[in-house]
Coordinates of C-alpha atoms in Angstrom, one line a residue:
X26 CA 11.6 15.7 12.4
X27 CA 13.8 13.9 10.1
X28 CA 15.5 10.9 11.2
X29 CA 19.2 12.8 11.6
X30 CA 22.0 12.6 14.8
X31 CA 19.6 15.7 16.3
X32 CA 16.4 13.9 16.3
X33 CA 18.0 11.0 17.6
X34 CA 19.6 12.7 20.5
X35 CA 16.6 14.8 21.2
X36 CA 14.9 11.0 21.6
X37 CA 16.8 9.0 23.9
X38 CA 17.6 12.7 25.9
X39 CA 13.8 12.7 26.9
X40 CA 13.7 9.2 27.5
X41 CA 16.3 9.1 29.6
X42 CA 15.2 12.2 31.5
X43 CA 12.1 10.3 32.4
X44 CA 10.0 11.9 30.1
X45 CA 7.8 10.4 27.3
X46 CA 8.6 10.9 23.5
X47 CA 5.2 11.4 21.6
X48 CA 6.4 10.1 17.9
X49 CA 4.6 12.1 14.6
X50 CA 6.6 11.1 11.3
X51 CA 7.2 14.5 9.1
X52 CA 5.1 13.3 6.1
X53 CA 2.0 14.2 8.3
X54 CA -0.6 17.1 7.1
X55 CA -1.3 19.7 9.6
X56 CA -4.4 18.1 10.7
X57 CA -2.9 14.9 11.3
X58 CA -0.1 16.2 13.6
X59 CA -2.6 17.9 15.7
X60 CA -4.9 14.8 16.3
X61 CA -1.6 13.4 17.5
X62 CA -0.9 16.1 19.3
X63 CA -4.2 16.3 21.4
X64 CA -4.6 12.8 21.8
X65 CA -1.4 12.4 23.1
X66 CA -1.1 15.7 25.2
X67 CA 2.2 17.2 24.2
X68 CA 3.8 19.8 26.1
X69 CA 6.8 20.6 24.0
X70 CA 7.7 19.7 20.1
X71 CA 11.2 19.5 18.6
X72 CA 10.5 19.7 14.8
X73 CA 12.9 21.1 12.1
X74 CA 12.2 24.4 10.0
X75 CA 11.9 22.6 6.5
X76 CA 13.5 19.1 4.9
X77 CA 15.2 18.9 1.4
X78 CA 14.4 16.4 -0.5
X79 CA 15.9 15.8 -4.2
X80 CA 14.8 19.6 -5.5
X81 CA 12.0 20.2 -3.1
X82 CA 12.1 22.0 0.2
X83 CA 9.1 20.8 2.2
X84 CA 7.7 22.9 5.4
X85 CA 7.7 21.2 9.2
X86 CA 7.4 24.0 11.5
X87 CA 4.7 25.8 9.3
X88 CA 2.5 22.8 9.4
X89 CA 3.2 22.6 13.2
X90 CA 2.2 26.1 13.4
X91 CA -1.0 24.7 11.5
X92 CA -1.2 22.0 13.6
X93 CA -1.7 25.1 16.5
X94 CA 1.1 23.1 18.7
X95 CA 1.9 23.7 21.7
X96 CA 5.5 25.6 22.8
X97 CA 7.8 24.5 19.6
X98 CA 12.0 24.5 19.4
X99 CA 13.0 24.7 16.2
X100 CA 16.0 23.7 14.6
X101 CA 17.1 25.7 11.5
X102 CA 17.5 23.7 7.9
X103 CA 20.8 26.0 7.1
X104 CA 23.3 28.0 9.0
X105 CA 20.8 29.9 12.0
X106 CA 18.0 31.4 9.8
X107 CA 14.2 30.4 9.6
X108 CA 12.0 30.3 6.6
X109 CA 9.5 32.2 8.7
X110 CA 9.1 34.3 12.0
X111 CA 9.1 31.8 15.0
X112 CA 5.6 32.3 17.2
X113 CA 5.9 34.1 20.2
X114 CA 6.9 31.5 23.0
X115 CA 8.9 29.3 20.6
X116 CA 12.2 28.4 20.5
X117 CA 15.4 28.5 18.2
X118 CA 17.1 25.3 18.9
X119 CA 20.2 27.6 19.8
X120 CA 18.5 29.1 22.3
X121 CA 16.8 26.1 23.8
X122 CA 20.8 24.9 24.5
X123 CA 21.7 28.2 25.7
X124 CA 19.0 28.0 28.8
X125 CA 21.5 24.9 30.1
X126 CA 24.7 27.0 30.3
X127 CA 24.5 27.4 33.9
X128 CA 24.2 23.6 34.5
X129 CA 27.8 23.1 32.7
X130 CA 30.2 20.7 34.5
X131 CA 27.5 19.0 36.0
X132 CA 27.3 15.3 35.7
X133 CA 23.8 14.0 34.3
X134 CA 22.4 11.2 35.9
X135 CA 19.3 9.4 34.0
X136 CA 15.9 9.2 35.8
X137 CA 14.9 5.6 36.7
X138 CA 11.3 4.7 36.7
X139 CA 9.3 1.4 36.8
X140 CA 9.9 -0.9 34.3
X141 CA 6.1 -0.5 33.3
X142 CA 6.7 3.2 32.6
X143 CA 6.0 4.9 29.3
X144 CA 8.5 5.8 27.2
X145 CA 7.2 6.5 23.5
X146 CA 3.5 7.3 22.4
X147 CA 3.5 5.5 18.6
X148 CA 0.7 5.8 16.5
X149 CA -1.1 3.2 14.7
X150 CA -4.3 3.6 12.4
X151 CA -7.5 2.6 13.6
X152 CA -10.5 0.9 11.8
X153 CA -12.7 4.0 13.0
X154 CA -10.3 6.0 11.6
X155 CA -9.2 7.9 14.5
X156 CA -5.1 6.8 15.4
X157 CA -4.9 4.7 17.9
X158 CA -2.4 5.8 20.7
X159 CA 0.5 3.0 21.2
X160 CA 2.7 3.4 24.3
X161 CA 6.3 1.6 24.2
X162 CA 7.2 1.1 28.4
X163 CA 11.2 0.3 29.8
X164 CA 10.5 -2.9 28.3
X165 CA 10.0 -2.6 24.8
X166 CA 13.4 -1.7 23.5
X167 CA 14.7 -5.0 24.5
X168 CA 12.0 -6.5 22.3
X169 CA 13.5 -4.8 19.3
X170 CA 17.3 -5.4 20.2
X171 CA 16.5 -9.4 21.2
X172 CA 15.1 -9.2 17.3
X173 CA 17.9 -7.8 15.7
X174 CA 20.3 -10.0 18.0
X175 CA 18.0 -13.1 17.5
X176 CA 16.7 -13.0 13.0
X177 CA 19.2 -10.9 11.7
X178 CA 22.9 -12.1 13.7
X179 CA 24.0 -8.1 15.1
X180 CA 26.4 -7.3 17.0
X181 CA 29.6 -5.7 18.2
X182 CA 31.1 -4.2 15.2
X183 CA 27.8 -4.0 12.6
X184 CA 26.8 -1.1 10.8
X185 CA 23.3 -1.0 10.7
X186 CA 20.9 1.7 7.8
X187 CA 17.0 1.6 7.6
X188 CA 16.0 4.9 5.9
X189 CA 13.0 5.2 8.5
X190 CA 11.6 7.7 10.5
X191 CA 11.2 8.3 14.7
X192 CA 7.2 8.9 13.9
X193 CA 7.2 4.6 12.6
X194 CA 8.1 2.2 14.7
X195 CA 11.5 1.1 12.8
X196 CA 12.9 4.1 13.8
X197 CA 12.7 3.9 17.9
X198 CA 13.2 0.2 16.8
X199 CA 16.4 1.1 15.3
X200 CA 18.0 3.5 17.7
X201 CA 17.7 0.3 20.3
X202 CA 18.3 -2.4 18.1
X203 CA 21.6 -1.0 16.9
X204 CA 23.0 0.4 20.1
X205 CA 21.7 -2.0 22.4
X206 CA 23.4 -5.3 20.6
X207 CA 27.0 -2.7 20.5
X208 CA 26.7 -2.1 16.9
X209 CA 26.8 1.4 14.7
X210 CA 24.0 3.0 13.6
X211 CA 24.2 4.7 10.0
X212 CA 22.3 7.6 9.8
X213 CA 21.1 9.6 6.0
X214 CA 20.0 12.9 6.2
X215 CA 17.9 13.0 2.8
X216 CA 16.2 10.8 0.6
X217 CA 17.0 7.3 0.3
X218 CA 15.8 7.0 -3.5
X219 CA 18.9 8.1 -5.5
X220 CA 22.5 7.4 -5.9
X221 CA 23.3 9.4 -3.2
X222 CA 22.4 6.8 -0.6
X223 CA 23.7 4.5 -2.4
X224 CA 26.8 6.0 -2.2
X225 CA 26.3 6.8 1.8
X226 CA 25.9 2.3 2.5
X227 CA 29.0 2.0 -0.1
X228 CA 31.0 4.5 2.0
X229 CA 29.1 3.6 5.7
X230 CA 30.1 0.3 5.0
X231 CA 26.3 -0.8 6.6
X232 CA 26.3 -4.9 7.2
X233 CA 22.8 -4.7 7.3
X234 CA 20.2 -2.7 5.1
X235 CA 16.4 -2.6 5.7
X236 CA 14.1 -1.8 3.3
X237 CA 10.9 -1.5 2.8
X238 CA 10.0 -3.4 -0.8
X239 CA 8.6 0.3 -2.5
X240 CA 12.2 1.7 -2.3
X241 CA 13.3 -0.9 -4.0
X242 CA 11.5 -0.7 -6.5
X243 CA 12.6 2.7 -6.7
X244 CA 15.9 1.3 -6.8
X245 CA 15.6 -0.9 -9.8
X246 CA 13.5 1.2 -11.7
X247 CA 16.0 4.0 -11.5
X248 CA 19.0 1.9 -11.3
X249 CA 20.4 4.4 -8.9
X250 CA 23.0 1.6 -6.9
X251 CA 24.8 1.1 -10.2
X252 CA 28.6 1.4 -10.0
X253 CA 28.6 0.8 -6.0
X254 CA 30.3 -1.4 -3.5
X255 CA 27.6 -3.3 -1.2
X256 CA 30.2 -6.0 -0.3
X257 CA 30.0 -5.4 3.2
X258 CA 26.6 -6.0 3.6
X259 CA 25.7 -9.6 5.2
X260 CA 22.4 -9.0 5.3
X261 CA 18.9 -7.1 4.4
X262 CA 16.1 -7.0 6.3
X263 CA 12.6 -6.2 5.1
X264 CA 9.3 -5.0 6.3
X265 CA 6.5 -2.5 6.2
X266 CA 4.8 -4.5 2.9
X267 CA 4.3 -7.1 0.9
X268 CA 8.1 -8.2 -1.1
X269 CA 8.0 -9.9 -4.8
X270 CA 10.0 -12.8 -5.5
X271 CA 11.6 -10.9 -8.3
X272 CA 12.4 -7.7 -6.1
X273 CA 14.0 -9.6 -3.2
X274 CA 16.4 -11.3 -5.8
X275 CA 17.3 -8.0 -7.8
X276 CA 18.2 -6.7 -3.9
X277 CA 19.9 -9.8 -3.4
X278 CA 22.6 -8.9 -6.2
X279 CA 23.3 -5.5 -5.0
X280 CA 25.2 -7.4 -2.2
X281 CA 26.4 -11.0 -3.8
X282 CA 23.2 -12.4 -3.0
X283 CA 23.0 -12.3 0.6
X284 CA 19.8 -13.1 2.3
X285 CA 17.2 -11.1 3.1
X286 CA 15.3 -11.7 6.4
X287 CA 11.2 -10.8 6.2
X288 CA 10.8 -9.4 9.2
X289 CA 6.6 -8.4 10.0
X290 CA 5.5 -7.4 13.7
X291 CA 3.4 -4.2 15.1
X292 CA 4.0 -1.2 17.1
X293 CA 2.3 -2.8 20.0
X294 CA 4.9 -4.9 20.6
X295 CA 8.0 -3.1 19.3
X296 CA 9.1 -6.2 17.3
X297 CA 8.6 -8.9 14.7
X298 CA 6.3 -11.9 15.6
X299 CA 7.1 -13.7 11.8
X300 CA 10.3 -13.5 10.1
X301 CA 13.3 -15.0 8.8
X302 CA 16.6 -16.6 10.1
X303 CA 20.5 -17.0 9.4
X304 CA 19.7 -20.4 11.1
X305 CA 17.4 -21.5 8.1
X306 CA 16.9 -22.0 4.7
X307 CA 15.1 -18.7 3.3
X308 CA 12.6 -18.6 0.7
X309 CA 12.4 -15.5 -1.6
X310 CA 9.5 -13.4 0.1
X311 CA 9.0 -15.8 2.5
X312 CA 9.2 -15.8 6.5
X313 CA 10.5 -18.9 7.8
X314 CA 9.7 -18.9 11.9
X315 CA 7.8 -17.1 14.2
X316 CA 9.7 -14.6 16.0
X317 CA 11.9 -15.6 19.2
X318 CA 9.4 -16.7 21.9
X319 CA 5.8 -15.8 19.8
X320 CA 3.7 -18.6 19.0
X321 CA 1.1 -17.8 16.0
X322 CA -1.9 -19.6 14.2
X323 CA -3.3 -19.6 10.9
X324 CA -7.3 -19.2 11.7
X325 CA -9.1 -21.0 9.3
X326 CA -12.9 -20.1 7.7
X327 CA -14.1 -21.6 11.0
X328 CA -12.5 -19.2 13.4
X329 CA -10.2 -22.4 14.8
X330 CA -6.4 -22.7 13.9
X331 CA -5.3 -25.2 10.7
X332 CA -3.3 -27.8 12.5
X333 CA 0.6 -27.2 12.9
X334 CA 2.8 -28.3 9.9
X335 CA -0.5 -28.6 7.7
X336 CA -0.4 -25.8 4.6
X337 CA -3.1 -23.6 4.5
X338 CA -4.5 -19.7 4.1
X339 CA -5.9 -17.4 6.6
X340 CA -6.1 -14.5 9.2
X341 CA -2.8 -15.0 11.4
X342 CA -3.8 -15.1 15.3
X343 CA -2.2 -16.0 18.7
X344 CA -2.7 -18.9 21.1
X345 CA -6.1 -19.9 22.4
X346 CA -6.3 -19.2 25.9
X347 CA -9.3 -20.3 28.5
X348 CA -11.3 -21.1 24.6
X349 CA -10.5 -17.3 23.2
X350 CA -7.6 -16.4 20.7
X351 CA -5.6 -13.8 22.2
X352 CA -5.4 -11.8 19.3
X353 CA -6.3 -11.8 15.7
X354 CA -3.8 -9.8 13.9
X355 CA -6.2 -8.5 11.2
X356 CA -3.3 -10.2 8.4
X357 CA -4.0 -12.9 5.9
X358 CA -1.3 -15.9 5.8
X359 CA -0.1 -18.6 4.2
X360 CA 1.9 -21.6 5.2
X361 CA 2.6 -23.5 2.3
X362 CA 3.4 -27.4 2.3
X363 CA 7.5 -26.6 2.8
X364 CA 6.8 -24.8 5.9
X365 CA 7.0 -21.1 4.4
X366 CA 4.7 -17.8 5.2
X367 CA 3.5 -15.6 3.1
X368 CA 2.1 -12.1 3.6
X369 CA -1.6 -11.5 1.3
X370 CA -2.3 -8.3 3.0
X371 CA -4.8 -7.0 5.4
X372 CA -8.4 -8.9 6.4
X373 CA -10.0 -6.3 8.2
X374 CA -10.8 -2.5 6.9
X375 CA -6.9 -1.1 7.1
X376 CA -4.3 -1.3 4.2
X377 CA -0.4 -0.8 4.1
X378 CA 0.4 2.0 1.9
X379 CA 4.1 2.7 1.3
X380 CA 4.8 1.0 4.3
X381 CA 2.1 3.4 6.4
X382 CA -1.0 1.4 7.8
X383 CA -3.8 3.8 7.1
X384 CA -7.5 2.7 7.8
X385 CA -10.2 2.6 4.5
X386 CA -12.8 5.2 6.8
X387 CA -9.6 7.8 6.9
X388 CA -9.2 7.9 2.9
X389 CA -13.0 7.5 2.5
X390 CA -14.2 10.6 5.0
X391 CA -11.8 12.9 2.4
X392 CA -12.5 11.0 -1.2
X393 CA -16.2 11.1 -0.2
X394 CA -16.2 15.6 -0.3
X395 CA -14.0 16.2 -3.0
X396 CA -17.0 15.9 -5.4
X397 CA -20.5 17.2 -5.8
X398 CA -21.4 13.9 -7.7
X399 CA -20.1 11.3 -5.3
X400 CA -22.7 9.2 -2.9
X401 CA -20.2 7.3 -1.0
X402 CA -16.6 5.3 -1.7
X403 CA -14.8 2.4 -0.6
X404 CA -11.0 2.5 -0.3
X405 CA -9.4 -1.0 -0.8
X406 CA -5.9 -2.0 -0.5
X407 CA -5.2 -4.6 -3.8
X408 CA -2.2 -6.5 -3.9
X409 CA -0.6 -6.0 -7.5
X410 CA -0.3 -8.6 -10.1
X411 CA 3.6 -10.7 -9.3
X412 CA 2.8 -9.6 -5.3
X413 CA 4.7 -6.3 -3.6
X414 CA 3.0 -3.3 -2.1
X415 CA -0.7 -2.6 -2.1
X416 CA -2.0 -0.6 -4.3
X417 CA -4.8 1.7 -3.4
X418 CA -7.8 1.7 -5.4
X419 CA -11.2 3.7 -4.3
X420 CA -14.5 2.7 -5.5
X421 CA -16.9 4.9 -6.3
X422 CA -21.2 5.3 -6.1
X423 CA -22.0 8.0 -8.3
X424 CA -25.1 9.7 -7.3
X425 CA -26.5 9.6 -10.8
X426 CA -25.4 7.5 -13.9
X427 CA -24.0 10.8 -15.9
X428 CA -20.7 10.5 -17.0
X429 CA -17.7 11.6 -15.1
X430 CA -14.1 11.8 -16.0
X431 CA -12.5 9.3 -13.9
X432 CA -9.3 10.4 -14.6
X433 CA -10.0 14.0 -13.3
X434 CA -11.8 12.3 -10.1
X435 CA -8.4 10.7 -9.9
X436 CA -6.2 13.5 -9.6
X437 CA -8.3 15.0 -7.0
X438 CA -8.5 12.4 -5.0
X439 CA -4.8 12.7 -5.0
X440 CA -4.6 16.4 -4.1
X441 CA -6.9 15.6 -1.4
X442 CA -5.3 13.3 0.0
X443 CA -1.5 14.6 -0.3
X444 CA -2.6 17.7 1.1
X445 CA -4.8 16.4 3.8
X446 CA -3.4 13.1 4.6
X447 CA -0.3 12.3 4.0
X448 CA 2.4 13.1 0.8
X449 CA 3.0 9.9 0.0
X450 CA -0.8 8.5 -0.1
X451 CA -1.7 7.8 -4.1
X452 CA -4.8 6.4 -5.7
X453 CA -3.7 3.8 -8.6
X454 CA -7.4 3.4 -10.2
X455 CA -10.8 4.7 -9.9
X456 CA -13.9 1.9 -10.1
X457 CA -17.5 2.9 -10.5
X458 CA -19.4 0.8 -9.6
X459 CA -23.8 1.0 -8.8
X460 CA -24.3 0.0 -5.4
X461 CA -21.3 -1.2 -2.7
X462 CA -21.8 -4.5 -1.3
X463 CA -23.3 -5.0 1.9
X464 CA -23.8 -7.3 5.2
X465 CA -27.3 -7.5 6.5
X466 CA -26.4 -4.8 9.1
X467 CA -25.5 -2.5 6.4
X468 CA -21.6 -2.5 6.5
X469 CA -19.7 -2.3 3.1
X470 CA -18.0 -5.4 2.9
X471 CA -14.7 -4.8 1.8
X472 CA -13.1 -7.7 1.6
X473 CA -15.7 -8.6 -1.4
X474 CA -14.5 -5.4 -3.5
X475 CA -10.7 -6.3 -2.3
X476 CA -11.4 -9.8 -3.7
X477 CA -13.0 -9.2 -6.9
X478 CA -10.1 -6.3 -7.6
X479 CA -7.4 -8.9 -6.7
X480 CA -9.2 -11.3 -8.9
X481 CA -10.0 -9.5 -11.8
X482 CA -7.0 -6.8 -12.0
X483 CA -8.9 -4.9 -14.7
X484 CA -11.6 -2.7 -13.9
X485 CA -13.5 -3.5 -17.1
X486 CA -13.8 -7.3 -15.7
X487 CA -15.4 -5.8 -12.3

């Protein structure tokens, strides 16, 4: 579903009926939601008939028919009418509330479990390409309100907006962070890329916007806040991707230059362990701290840490601990020589597409049968020139040296993967090259291609 007052209610309902929420955003492909749905076990899916976005009308419950779920409720799009006959066994939302008459007048009383229970299944994409299954316990949501309490000052009488979704972590993240600190949560039921939500924040009065750095764009390109009131915003937040300097101060104007606070964490932990602070100096697309009680390295070539307050580049990891490093986050970092962080992107075989980490062997395993002529493909995430948002590039081995439009290969990499993948998934170049690079136990090393794309920029330099 949507992220709307329903889905929101339907969420902390089963939570606090001491069930589990399994979380699958609505930009997911049939096949997608039913990995999610098998791996997790579903009994029961809420999902909406269709969502309207700009002139588009865009099908849930067929795909979840697709997906062959299990028992659905649906909610209808307008007035009580589907788009399509409802399976036997499912549900109108209508009827669904109707089977609770008999329980009227009856107080509720939420179900306490162990702190250690499950609450929310998350997803996350895996290097092997399967998702990896995330569970959020009793604890978790006090992560994400101590974050919102702690890096970005909420509180009793806030308005908080993050056009997000219950299927990504920021949504979960925040329901919690929003009503757990005693502030308002603002709610748009349509896309976030035109003057319409502009409008809604002017009108909300939101204190504090999150963004990820691709809407923004959107945002300046079609200049679709012009002729709105952001006064009442004190801060933004960002996360999801890599922010430009030149992005974060365009945003910054929208609201007379107020800060925004970087914010970069992981389902696994339902918060931020890097961001920003009121409390500090900010840097334009820079984090200034660790988060509120996280600790964090910069690993150097060597595998050790670069010594605290020294500047340097490398994969971001947690404390050593009886000789091992508790976790390597699969980031790159930089601390420069003031004391800032900067985000480079990814180290290991997954990318950040429009704010959706997505592993290189899930784009690969569909680019690799949409042609006749293709041997094999590497998909790299390639940070564009003046930082932001990866783009995704996909190198290709033809199996002979004929000529092939790469333009064409383009676009159907792009079908493929819209309609298998996710919507929002685009290619932004094509490389050919002979052969792929490899280690000496035959993996494709993409960091090299990611390097040499970073580096060159231009294909014909490759």
């Amino acid at each position: 579903m949507p992220m709307n007052v329903k889905s929101v209610v339907i969420y902390l309902a089963i939570a606090l009926a001491g069930y589990v929420v399994v979380s699958i955003a609505d930009s997911f492909a049939a096949p997608e939601i039913s990995t999610r749905l098998k791996i997790s076990k579903a009994k029961l899916i809420f999902t909406q008939d269709f969502v309207i976005r700009g002139n588009k009308s865009l099908p849930l419950y067929s795909r979840v028919v697709n997906a062959q779920s299990p028992k659905a409720v649906v909610i209808p799009t307008r007035g009580s009418g589907f788009s399509m006959k409802l399976r036997s066994g499912d549900l109108s939302w209508h009827d669904f509330l109707e089977g609770v008459n008999n329980l009227k007048g009856r107080e509720f009383i939420a179900v306490e479990r162990p702190v250690e229970a499950f609450t929310n299944i998350l997803f996350s994409s895996g290097t092997t390409g399967d998702p990896k299954a995330i569970p959020w316990t009793n604890v978790t949501p006090l992560r994400a309100a101590v974050d919102a309490w702690c890096h970005s000052s909420i509180g009793k009488g806030d308005v908080m907006a993050w056009p997000t979704n219950l299927g990504w972590m920021m949504g979960p993240w925040l329901v919690y962070a929003s009503f757990l600190n005693g502030a308002s949560m603002a709610l748009y039921d349509g896309s976030p890329l035109g003057s319409g939500f502009a409008k809604f924040v002017q009108d909300a009065k939101v204190t504090m916007l999150g963004v990820i750095p691709s809407l923004v764009r959107a945002w300046k390109s079609m200049n679709s806040t012009v002729g709105y009131d952001w006064s009442a915003i004190r801060s933004f937040s960002s996360t999801g991707e890599t922010s430009s300097v030149d992005e974060c101060l365009w945003l910054m104007g929208r609201a007379n230059y107020k800060p925004v606070i970087e914010y970069c964490g992981g389902t696994e932990i339902g918060g931020a362990f890097i961001g920003g602070s009121l409390l500090q100096a900010q840097s334009l697309s820079a984090f200034s701290t660790p988060a509120m009680g996280c600790s964090l390295f910069i690993l150097g070539d060597d595998g050790y840490p670069i010594p605290e307050n020294v500047a340097g580049i490398g994969e971001l990891g947690m404390p050593m601990w009886n000789g091992k490093v508790l976790r390597r986050h699969g980031d790159v970092f930089e601390r420069t020589s003031r004391g800032y962080y900067h985000a480079h992107g990814r180290a290991d075989d997954t990318m950040n597409l429009g704010g959706i980490k997505v592993s290189s062997v899930e784009i690969e395993r569909i680019c690799n049968g949409v042609d006749s002529s293709i041997l094999e493909t590497a998909a790299i995430g390639v940070p564009p020139l003046g930082g932001g948002p990866e783009l995704l590039a996909v190198v290709v081995v033809f199996k002979n040296s004929k000529g092939t439009d790469l333009n064409q290969l383009m676009v159907s990499f792009n079908s493929a993967l819209q309609k298998t993948l996710n919507p929002l998934f685009r290619v932004s170049r094509v490389v050919p090259l002979s052969a792929l690079p490899r280690t000496a136990t035959n993996k494709v090393m993409r960091r090299v291609l990611r390097k040499q794309l970073a580096q060159s920029n231009q294909v014909s330099k490759l």
